[in-house]
Amino acid sequence: MARIGETELKEQIKTGSFSNVYFIYGEESYLKEFYAKKLKEKIVNPAFADFNFHQYETKNSTLDDILQDAQMLPMMDEYTFILVHDYPLDKSTADIEALKEFFKDIPQSCVLVFWFDSIEVDTKKSSKWKSIENLFAKAGSSVNLEKRSESETAKLIVNSAKKRNCHIDTNNAKYLISVCGNDIQTLFSELEKICAYANGREITKQDIDSLAVKSLQARVYDLSKFILAGNSDSAFGVLNTLFAQKEEPLSILAVISSCYIDMYRVKCAKAANENENELANYYQYKGREFLIRNASRDCRNISFSALRESIDVLQKADELMKSSSIDKNLLLEETVAKLLLLSRS
């Protein structure tokens, strides 16, 4: 069979041309669960689900039990459907060998789906996961559901708002992504709340600002904006709010650092007369293209030298935070003070 994408998976579900085995993984949790459920809805007849549908979670599951159910003939239906969630295939060589044997003669009346959410499947860094994914790709379909682009996610938000009898334009949909992050499940939860408040009218930026829960990244981005503007009162105000909300100093520092790295990349692209939008092709900005736009706007009033010095300050703070017993909140406050001074240089 093959490695397929979301479009091909949709087509298989629509036409009923199913693979006998699926390996569903990737960055987008919502899509993985969504398509696992879609396969079940399409394949399993509810009247005979007790006989033909078998679901396994990580706990108290063995591959022997899973494969035994996969070999059972369906009752009064075309397929036996096996849905396996977060099974640690990479932990047992015996399990991999058992799968190899099973894949040599897969029952045509079986659809076996392994999908992974809390278990990270990294086929680029892990040779074991790569070989497992290879195994599934040869026997059936391997589906890597990555984050959608910002434009694709914005379109999804616009269409979802319509289903809730509300309207949101594309720009405000992208703004919602910048505020809440690009996790689709989180965006849908926030959108449902905002749609209920809007009650059929058009959703505005003010609605989003009033109701949407900001992601840590968005809150720290506000902090970075105030630092770059040299606004110490507002910067320390945001920092104190983050402390009060019990956010981890190391997490805050990591997001501040990423903001400065984004600006440095954009500044380098501009200096080389490169299109800054091409950065999305070189780095992992898919679904988060707003970071490039933000960085492009914010880096205008800071020099290369100040940016480099700021990144050095952040790196040293990171090393200290990870290697010493120093008060992490105090260290973060000192780091913000140093960045404020550099923003004025």
C-alpha positions as a Markdown table, in Angstrom:
| # | Residue | x | y | z |
|---|---|---|---|---|
| 1 | Met | 0.0 | 0.0 | 0.0 |
| 2 | Ala | 1.4 | 3.4 | 0.8 |
| 3 | Arg | 2.0 | 6.5 | 2.9 |
| 4 | Ile | -1.1 | 8.7 | 2.4 |
| 5 | Gly | -2.2 | 12.1 | 3.5 |
| 6 | Glu | -5.4 | 13.6 | 4.8 |
| 7 | Thr | -6.9 | 14.0 | 1.3 |
| 8 | Glu | -6.4 | 10.3 | 0.5 |
| 9 | Leu | -7.7 | 9.2 | 3.8 |
| 10 | Lys | -10.9 | 11.2 | 3.3 |
| 11 | Glu | -11.3 | 9.6 | -0.1 |
| 12 | Gln | -10.9 | 6.1 | 1.3 |
| 13 | Ile | -13.6 | 6.9 | 3.9 |
| 14 | Lys | -15.9 | 8.4 | 1.4 |
| 15 | Thr | -15.6 | 5.6 | -1.1 |
| 16 | Gly | -15.3 | 2.7 | 1.3 |
| 17 | Ser | -12.0 | 1.6 | -0.2 |
| 18 | Phe | -10.3 | 0.8 | 3.1 |
| 19 | Ser | -6.9 | -0.5 | 3.8 |
| 20 | Asn | -6.7 | -3.5 | 6.1 |
| 21 | Val | -4.3 | -1.7 | 8.5 |
| 22 | Tyr | -3.8 | 1.9 | 9.4 |
| 23 | Phe | -1.0 | 3.7 | 11.3 |
| 24 | Ile | -2.3 | 7.1 | 12.3 |
| 25 | Tyr | 0.2 | 9.5 | 13.9 |
| 26 | Gly | 1.4 | 13.1 | 13.7 |
| 27 | Glu | 1.2 | 16.5 | 15.4 |
| 28 | Glu | -2.5 | 17.2 | 15.2 |
| 29 | Ser | -4.3 | 15.5 | 18.0 |
| 30 | Tyr | -7.8 | 16.6 | 16.9 |
| 31 | Leu | -7.4 | 15.2 | 13.4 |
| 32 | Lys | -6.0 | 11.9 | 14.6 |
| 33 | Glu | -9.0 | 11.2 | 16.9 |
| 34 | Phe | -11.4 | 12.7 | 14.3 |
| 35 | Tyr | -10.3 | 10.2 | 11.6 |
| 36 | Ala | -10.1 | 7.2 | 13.9 |
| 37 | Lys | -13.8 | 7.9 | 14.8 |
| 38 | Lys | -14.7 | 8.5 | 11.1 |
| 39 | Leu | -13.3 | 5.1 | 10.2 |
| 40 | Lys | -15.3 | 3.5 | 12.9 |
| 41 | Glu | -18.5 | 5.3 | 11.9 |
| 42 | Lys | -18.1 | 4.3 | 8.3 |
| 43 | Ile | -17.1 | 0.7 | 8.9 |
| 44 | Val | -19.0 | -0.5 | 12.0 |
| 45 | Asn | -22.7 | -1.2 | 11.9 |
| 46 | Pro | -24.1 | -0.2 | 15.3 |
| 47 | Ala | -26.5 | -3.1 | 15.3 |
| 48 | Phe | -23.5 | -5.6 | 15.3 |
| 49 | Ala | -20.9 | -3.5 | 17.1 |
| 50 | Asp | -20.8 | -5.8 | 20.1 |
| 51 | Phe | -19.5 | -8.6 | 17.8 |
| 52 | Asn | -17.5 | -6.7 | 15.2 |
| 53 | Phe | -15.9 | -3.7 | 17.0 |
| 54 | His | -13.0 | -4.1 | 19.5 |
| 55 | Gln | -11.3 | -1.2 | 21.1 |
| 56 | Tyr | -8.0 | -1.3 | 23.0 |
| 57 | Glu | -6.3 | 1.4 | 25.2 |
| 58 | Thr | -2.7 | 1.2 | 26.3 |
| 59 | Lys | -3.5 | -0.2 | 29.8 |
| 60 | Asn | -4.1 | -3.9 | 30.2 |
| 61 | Ser | -3.7 | -4.6 | 26.5 |
| 62 | Thr | -1.5 | -7.2 | 24.8 |
| 63 | Leu | -0.8 | -7.5 | 21.1 |
| 64 | Asp | -1.7 | -11.2 | 21.2 |
| 65 | Asp | -5.3 | -10.2 | 22.3 |
| 66 | Ile | -5.4 | -7.5 | 19.6 |
| 67 | Leu | -4.3 | -9.8 | 16.8 |
| 68 | Gln | -6.6 | -12.6 | 18.0 |
| 69 | Asp | -9.6 | -10.3 | 17.6 |
| 70 | Ala | -8.3 | -9.1 | 14.2 |
| 71 | Gln | -8.5 | -12.7 | 13.0 |
| 72 | Met | -12.1 | -13.2 | 14.0 |
| 73 | Leu | -14.7 | -13.3 | 11.2 |
| 74 | Pro | -17.3 | -10.5 | 11.2 |
| 75 | Met | -20.9 | -11.3 | 12.1 |
| 76 | Met | -23.5 | -10.1 | 9.6 |
| 77 | Asp | -21.2 | -7.4 | 8.3 |
| 78 | Glu | -18.2 | -6.9 | 6.0 |
| 79 | Tyr | -15.5 | -6.1 | 8.5 |
| 80 | Thr | -14.2 | -6.7 | 11.9 |
| 81 | Phe | -12.9 | -3.3 | 13.1 |
| 82 | Ile | -10.1 | -3.1 | 15.7 |
| 83 | Leu | -9.2 | 0.3 | 17.1 |
| 84 | Val | -6.0 | 0.5 | 19.1 |
| 85 | His | -5.0 | 3.7 | 20.9 |
| 86 | Asp | -1.5 | 4.5 | 22.1 |
| 87 | Tyr | -0.1 | 1.0 | 22.1 |
| 88 | Pro | 3.7 | 1.2 | 22.8 |
| 89 | Leu | 4.8 | -0.8 | 19.8 |
| 90 | Asp | 8.4 | 0.5 | 20.2 |
| 91 | Lys | 8.8 | -1.2 | 23.6 |
| 92 | Ser | 8.8 | -4.8 | 22.5 |
| 93 | Thr | 10.8 | -6.5 | 19.7 |
| 94 | Ala | 8.5 | -9.6 | 20.1 |
| 95 | Asp | 5.5 | -7.4 | 19.3 |
| 96 | Ile | 7.1 | -6.1 | 16.1 |
| 97 | Glu | 8.0 | -9.7 | 15.0 |
| 98 | Ala | 4.4 | -10.7 | 15.7 |
| 99 | Leu | 3.1 | -7.9 | 13.6 |
| 100 | Lys | 5.4 | -8.9 | 10.7 |
| 101 | Glu | 4.0 | -12.4 | 10.8 |
| 102 | Phe | 0.4 | -11.1 | 11.0 |
| 103 | Phe | 1.0 | -8.7 | 8.0 |
| 104 | Lys | 2.1 | -11.7 | 5.8 |
| 105 | Asp | -1.5 | -12.9 | 5.7 |
| 106 | Ile | -3.9 | -10.2 | 6.8 |
| 107 | Pro | -7.5 | -11.2 | 6.9 |
| 108 | Gln | -9.4 | -9.3 | 4.2 |
| 109 | Ser | -12.4 | -9.0 | 6.6 |
| 110 | Cys | -10.3 | -7.0 | 9.1 |
| 111 | Val | -9.6 | -3.3 | 9.4 |
| 112 | Leu | -6.9 | -2.8 | 12.1 |
| 113 | Val | -6.2 | 0.8 | 13.2 |
| 114 | Phe | -3.3 | 1.9 | 15.4 |
| 115 | Trp | -3.5 | 5.6 | 16.3 |
| 116 | Phe | -1.1 | 7.5 | 18.6 |
| 117 | Asp | -1.8 | 10.6 | 20.7 |
| 118 | Ser | 0.1 | 10.8 | 24.0 |
| 119 | Ile | 2.8 | 8.5 | 22.6 |
| 120 | Glu | 5.1 | 10.6 | 20.3 |
| 121 | Val | 5.9 | 8.8 | 17.1 |
| 122 | Asp | 9.0 | 10.4 | 15.7 |
| 123 | Thr | 10.1 | 8.6 | 12.5 |
| 124 | Lys | 12.9 | 11.1 | 11.9 |
| 125 | Lys | 14.7 | 10.6 | 15.2 |
| 126 | Ser | 13.8 | 7.1 | 16.2 |
| 127 | Ser | 14.9 | 4.3 | 13.9 |
| 128 | Lys | 12.6 | 1.9 | 15.7 |
| 129 | Trp | 9.5 | 4.0 | 15.0 |
| 130 | Lys | 10.7 | 4.5 | 11.4 |
| 131 | Ser | 10.9 | 0.7 | 10.9 |
| 132 | Ile | 7.4 | 0.2 | 12.5 |
| 133 | Glu | 5.9 | 2.9 | 10.3 |
| 134 | Asn | 7.6 | 1.3 | 7.3 |
| 135 | Leu | 6.0 | -2.0 | 8.2 |
| 136 | Phe | 2.5 | -0.5 | 8.3 |
| 137 | Ala | 3.1 | 1.5 | 5.1 |
| 138 | Lys | 3.9 | -1.7 | 3.2 |
| 139 | Ala | 1.0 | -3.6 | 4.7 |
| 140 | Gly | -1.7 | -0.9 | 4.6 |
| 141 | Ser | -1.8 | 2.9 | 5.0 |
| 142 | Ser | 0.5 | 5.1 | 7.1 |
| 143 | Val | -1.1 | 8.5 | 7.7 |
| 144 | Asn | 0.9 | 11.4 | 9.1 |
| 145 | Leu | -1.6 | 14.1 | 10.2 |
| 146 | Glu | 0.5 | 17.3 | 10.6 |
| 147 | Lys | -0.5 | 20.7 | 11.8 |
| 148 | Arg | -2.5 | 22.5 | 9.1 |
| 149 | Ser | -1.3 | 25.8 | 7.7 |
| 150 | Glu | -2.6 | 29.0 | 9.3 |
| 151 | Ser | -4.8 | 29.6 | 6.2 |
| 152 | Glu | -6.3 | 26.1 | 6.4 |
| 153 | Thr | -7.0 | 26.4 | 10.1 |
| 154 | Ala | -8.6 | 29.8 | 9.6 |
| 155 | Lys | -10.9 | 28.4 | 6.9 |
| 156 | Leu | -11.8 | 25.6 | 9.3 |
| 157 | Ile | -12.7 | 28.2 | 12.0 |
| 158 | Val | -14.8 | 30.3 | 9.5 |
| 159 | Asn | -16.8 | 27.2 | 8.4 |
| 160 | Ser | -17.2 | 26.0 | 12.0 |
| 161 | Ala | -18.6 | 29.4 | 13.0 |
| 162 | Lys | -21.1 | 29.2 | 10.1 |
| 163 | Lys | -22.3 | 25.9 | 11.5 |
| 164 | Arg | -22.9 | 27.7 | 14.8 |
| 165 | Asn | -24.9 | 30.4 | 13.0 |
| 166 | Cys | -22.2 | 33.0 | 13.4 |
| 167 | His | -19.8 | 34.8 | 11.1 |
| 168 | Ile | -16.1 | 35.4 | 11.6 |
| 169 | Asp | -13.9 | 36.8 | 8.8 |
| 170 | Thr | -10.6 | 35.3 | 7.9 |
| 171 | Asn | -8.5 | 38.0 | 9.5 |
| 172 | Asn | -10.2 | 37.5 | 12.9 |
| 173 | Ala | -10.0 | 33.8 | 12.5 |
| 174 | Lys | -6.2 | 34.2 | 12.1 |
| 175 | Tyr | -6.2 | 36.5 | 15.1 |
| 176 | Leu | -7.9 | 33.8 | 17.2 |
| 177 | Ile | -5.2 | 31.4 | 16.2 |
| 178 | Ser | -2.5 | 33.9 | 17.3 |
| 179 | Val | -4.3 | 34.3 | 20.7 |
| 180 | Cys | -5.1 | 30.7 | 21.5 |
| 181 | Gly | -2.5 | 28.8 | 19.5 |
| 182 | Asn | -3.0 | 26.4 | 16.6 |
| 183 | Asp | -4.4 | 23.3 | 18.4 |
| 184 | Ile | -7.7 | 22.7 | 16.6 |
| 185 | Gln | -9.5 | 21.2 | 19.6 |
| 186 | Thr | -8.6 | 24.3 | 21.7 |
| 187 | Leu | -9.7 | 26.6 | 19.0 |
| 188 | Phe | -13.0 | 24.9 | 18.6 |
| 189 | Ser | -13.6 | 25.1 | 22.4 |
| 190 | Glu | -12.9 | 28.8 | 22.4 |
| 191 | Leu | -14.9 | 29.4 | 19.2 |
| 192 | Glu | -18.0 | 27.6 | 20.7 |
| 193 | Lys | -17.8 | 30.0 | 23.7 |
| 194 | Ile | -17.4 | 33.1 | 21.6 |
| 195 | Cys | -20.2 | 32.0 | 19.2 |
| 196 | Ala | -22.6 | 31.5 | 22.2 |
| 197 | Tyr | -21.8 | 35.1 | 23.3 |
| 198 | Ala | -22.1 | 36.6 | 19.8 |
| 199 | Asn | -25.5 | 34.9 | 19.5 |
| 200 | Gly | -25.7 | 34.9 | 15.7 |
| 201 | Arg | -23.9 | 38.2 | 14.9 |
| 202 | Glu | -20.5 | 38.7 | 13.5 |
| 203 | Ile | -17.5 | 37.9 | 15.8 |
| 204 | Thr | -15.2 | 40.8 | 16.3 |
| 205 | Lys | -11.7 | 41.2 | 17.5 |
| 206 | Gln | -13.1 | 42.7 | 20.7 |
| 207 | Asp | -15.1 | 39.6 | 21.3 |
| 208 | Ile | -11.9 | 37.5 | 21.0 |
| 209 | Asp | -10.0 | 39.8 | 23.3 |
| 210 | Ser | -12.8 | 39.7 | 25.9 |
| 211 | Leu | -13.5 | 36.0 | 25.9 |
| 212 | Ala | -10.7 | 33.9 | 24.5 |
| 213 | Val | -8.2 | 32.3 | 26.9 |
| 214 | Lys | -4.7 | 33.3 | 25.8 |
| 215 | Ser | -2.1 | 30.6 | 25.4 |
| 216 | Leu | 1.1 | 30.9 | 27.3 |
| 217 | Gln | 2.8 | 31.8 | 24.0 |
| 218 | Ala | 0.4 | 34.7 | 23.4 |
| 219 | Arg | 0.8 | 36.0 | 27.0 |
| 220 | Val | 4.5 | 35.9 | 26.8 |
| 221 | Tyr | 4.4 | 37.5 | 23.3 |
| 222 | Asp | 2.7 | 40.5 | 25.0 |
| 223 | Leu | 5.6 | 40.5 | 27.5 |
| 224 | Ser | 8.1 | 40.6 | 24.6 |
| 225 | Lys | 6.2 | 43.4 | 22.9 |
| 226 | Phe | 6.4 | 45.5 | 26.0 |
| 227 | Ile | 10.1 | 44.7 | 26.4 |
| 228 | Leu | 10.8 | 45.8 | 22.8 |
| 229 | Ala | 8.8 | 48.9 | 23.3 |
| 230 | Gly | 10.9 | 49.7 | 26.4 |
| 231 | Asn | 7.7 | 49.7 | 28.5 |
| 232 | Ser | 9.0 | 48.4 | 31.8 |
| 233 | Asp | 5.9 | 48.9 | 33.8 |
| 234 | Ser | 3.7 | 46.9 | 31.4 |
| 235 | Ala | 6.5 | 44.2 | 31.0 |
| 236 | Phe | 6.8 | 43.6 | 34.7 |
| 237 | Gly | 3.0 | 43.7 | 35.1 |
| 238 | Val | 2.6 | 40.8 | 32.6 |
| 239 | Leu | 5.5 | 39.0 | 34.2 |
| 240 | Asn | 3.9 | 39.3 | 37.7 |
| 241 | Thr | 0.6 | 38.0 | 36.3 |
| 242 | Leu | 2.4 | 35.0 | 34.9 |
| 243 | Phe | 4.0 | 34.3 | 38.3 |
| 244 | Ala | 0.6 | 34.7 | 40.0 |
| 245 | Gln | -0.8 | 32.1 | 37.5 |
| 246 | Lys | 2.0 | 29.7 | 38.5 |
| 247 | Glu | 3.5 | 29.5 | 35.1 |
| 248 | Glu | 6.9 | 27.8 | 35.1 |
| 249 | Pro | 9.8 | 30.3 | 34.8 |
| 250 | Leu | 11.6 | 28.0 | 32.4 |
| 251 | Ser | 8.6 | 27.8 | 30.1 |
| 252 | Ile | 8.3 | 31.6 | 30.1 |
| 253 | Leu | 12.0 | 31.9 | 29.3 |
| 254 | Ala | 11.7 | 29.4 | 26.5 |
| 255 | Val | 8.8 | 31.4 | 24.8 |
| 256 | Ile | 10.7 | 34.7 | 25.2 |
| 257 | Ser | 13.7 | 33.1 | 23.6 |
| 258 | Ser | 11.6 | 31.8 | 20.7 |
| 259 | Cys | 10.3 | 35.3 | 20.1 |
| 260 | Tyr | 13.8 | 36.7 | 19.8 |
| 261 | Ile | 14.9 | 33.8 | 17.6 |
| 262 | Asp | 11.9 | 34.5 | 15.3 |
| 263 | Met | 13.0 | 38.1 | 15.0 |
| 264 | Tyr | 16.6 | 37.2 | 14.3 |
| 265 | Arg | 15.5 | 34.8 | 11.5 |
| 266 | Val | 13.3 | 37.5 | 9.9 |
| 267 | Lys | 16.1 | 40.1 | 10.2 |
| 268 | Cys | 18.5 | 37.7 | 8.5 |
| 269 | Ala | 16.1 | 37.0 | 5.8 |
| 270 | Lys | 15.5 | 40.7 | 5.1 |
| 271 | Ala | 19.3 | 41.4 | 5.1 |
| 272 | Ala | 19.7 | 38.6 | 2.5 |
| 273 | Asn | 16.8 | 40.1 | 0.4 |
| 274 | Glu | 14.9 | 36.8 | 0.9 |
| 275 | Asn | 11.1 | 36.7 | 1.2 |
| 276 | Glu | 10.5 | 36.3 | 4.9 |
| 277 | Asn | 7.5 | 34.1 | 4.2 |
| 278 | Glu | 9.9 | 31.5 | 2.9 |
| 279 | Leu | 11.0 | 31.0 | 6.5 |
| 280 | Ala | 8.0 | 28.7 | 6.9 |
| 281 | Asn | 9.6 | 26.3 | 4.4 |
| 282 | Tyr | 12.9 | 26.2 | 6.4 |
| 283 | Tyr | 11.6 | 26.1 | 9.9 |
| 284 | Gln | 8.6 | 24.7 | 11.7 |
| 285 | Tyr | 6.1 | 27.5 | 11.3 |
| 286 | Lys | 3.3 | 25.6 | 9.6 |
| 287 | Gly | 0.1 | 26.6 | 11.3 |
| 288 | Arg | 2.0 | 29.3 | 13.1 |
| 289 | Glu | 2.7 | 31.7 | 10.3 |
| 290 | Phe | 1.5 | 34.6 | 12.5 |
| 291 | Leu | 4.8 | 34.3 | 14.4 |
| 292 | Ile | 6.7 | 35.4 | 11.3 |
| 293 | Arg | 4.4 | 38.4 | 10.8 |
| 294 | Asn | 4.7 | 39.4 | 14.5 |
| 295 | Ala | 8.5 | 39.0 | 14.3 |
| 296 | Ser | 8.7 | 41.1 | 11.1 |
| 297 | Arg | 6.8 | 43.9 | 12.8 |
| 298 | Asp | 8.7 | 43.8 | 16.1 |
| 299 | Cys | 12.2 | 43.5 | 14.8 |
| 300 | Arg | 12.1 | 46.9 | 13.0 |
| 301 | Asn | 13.3 | 48.9 | 15.9 |
| 302 | Ile | 16.0 | 46.7 | 17.2 |
| 303 | Ser | 19.4 | 46.4 | 15.7 |
| 304 | Phe | 21.3 | 43.2 | 14.8 |
| 305 | Ser | 23.8 | 43.7 | 17.6 |
| 306 | Ala | 21.1 | 44.3 | 20.2 |
| 307 | Leu | 19.3 | 41.1 | 19.0 |
| 308 | Arg | 22.5 | 39.1 | 19.3 |
| 309 | Glu | 23.2 | 40.4 | 22.8 |
| 310 | Ser | 19.6 | 39.7 | 23.8 |
| 311 | Ile | 19.9 | 36.1 | 22.6 |
| 312 | Asp | 23.2 | 35.7 | 24.6 |
| 313 | Val | 21.4 | 37.0 | 27.7 |
| 314 | Leu | 18.6 | 34.5 | 27.2 |
| 315 | Gln | 21.0 | 31.7 | 26.6 |
| 316 | Lys | 23.0 | 32.4 | 29.8 |
| 317 | Ala | 19.7 | 32.7 | 31.8 |
| 318 | Asp | 18.6 | 29.3 | 30.4 |
| 319 | Glu | 21.9 | 27.7 | 31.5 |
| 320 | Leu | 21.7 | 29.3 | 35.0 |
| 321 | Met | 18.1 | 28.3 | 35.4 |
| 322 | Lys | 18.8 | 24.6 | 34.5 |
| 323 | Ser | 22.1 | 24.3 | 36.4 |
| 324 | Ser | 21.9 | 26.3 | 39.6 |
| 325 | Ser | 19.6 | 26.6 | 42.7 |
| 326 | Ile | 19.1 | 30.3 | 42.1 |
| 327 | Asp | 15.6 | 31.7 | 42.5 |
| 328 | Lys | 14.1 | 31.2 | 39.1 |
| 329 | Asn | 11.6 | 34.0 | 39.3 |
| 330 | Leu | 14.3 | 36.5 | 40.4 |
| 331 | Leu | 16.5 | 35.3 | 37.5 |
| 332 | Leu | 13.7 | 35.9 | 35.1 |
| 333 | Glu | 13.1 | 39.4 | 36.4 |
| 334 | Glu | 16.8 | 40.2 | 36.0 |
| 335 | Thr | 16.7 | 38.8 | 32.5 |
| 336 | Val | 13.7 | 41.0 | 31.6 |
| 337 | Ala | 15.5 | 44.0 | 33.0 |
| 338 | Lys | 18.6 | 43.3 | 30.9 |
| 339 | Leu | 16.4 | 42.9 | 27.8 |
| 340 | Leu | 14.7 | 46.2 | 28.5 |
| 341 | Leu | 18.1 | 47.9 | 28.6 |
| 342 | Leu | 19.2 | 46.4 | 25.3 |
| 343 | Ser | 15.9 | 47.4 | 23.6 |
| 344 | Arg | 16.9 | 51.0 | 24.3 |
| 345 | Ser | 20.4 | 50.7 | 22.9 |
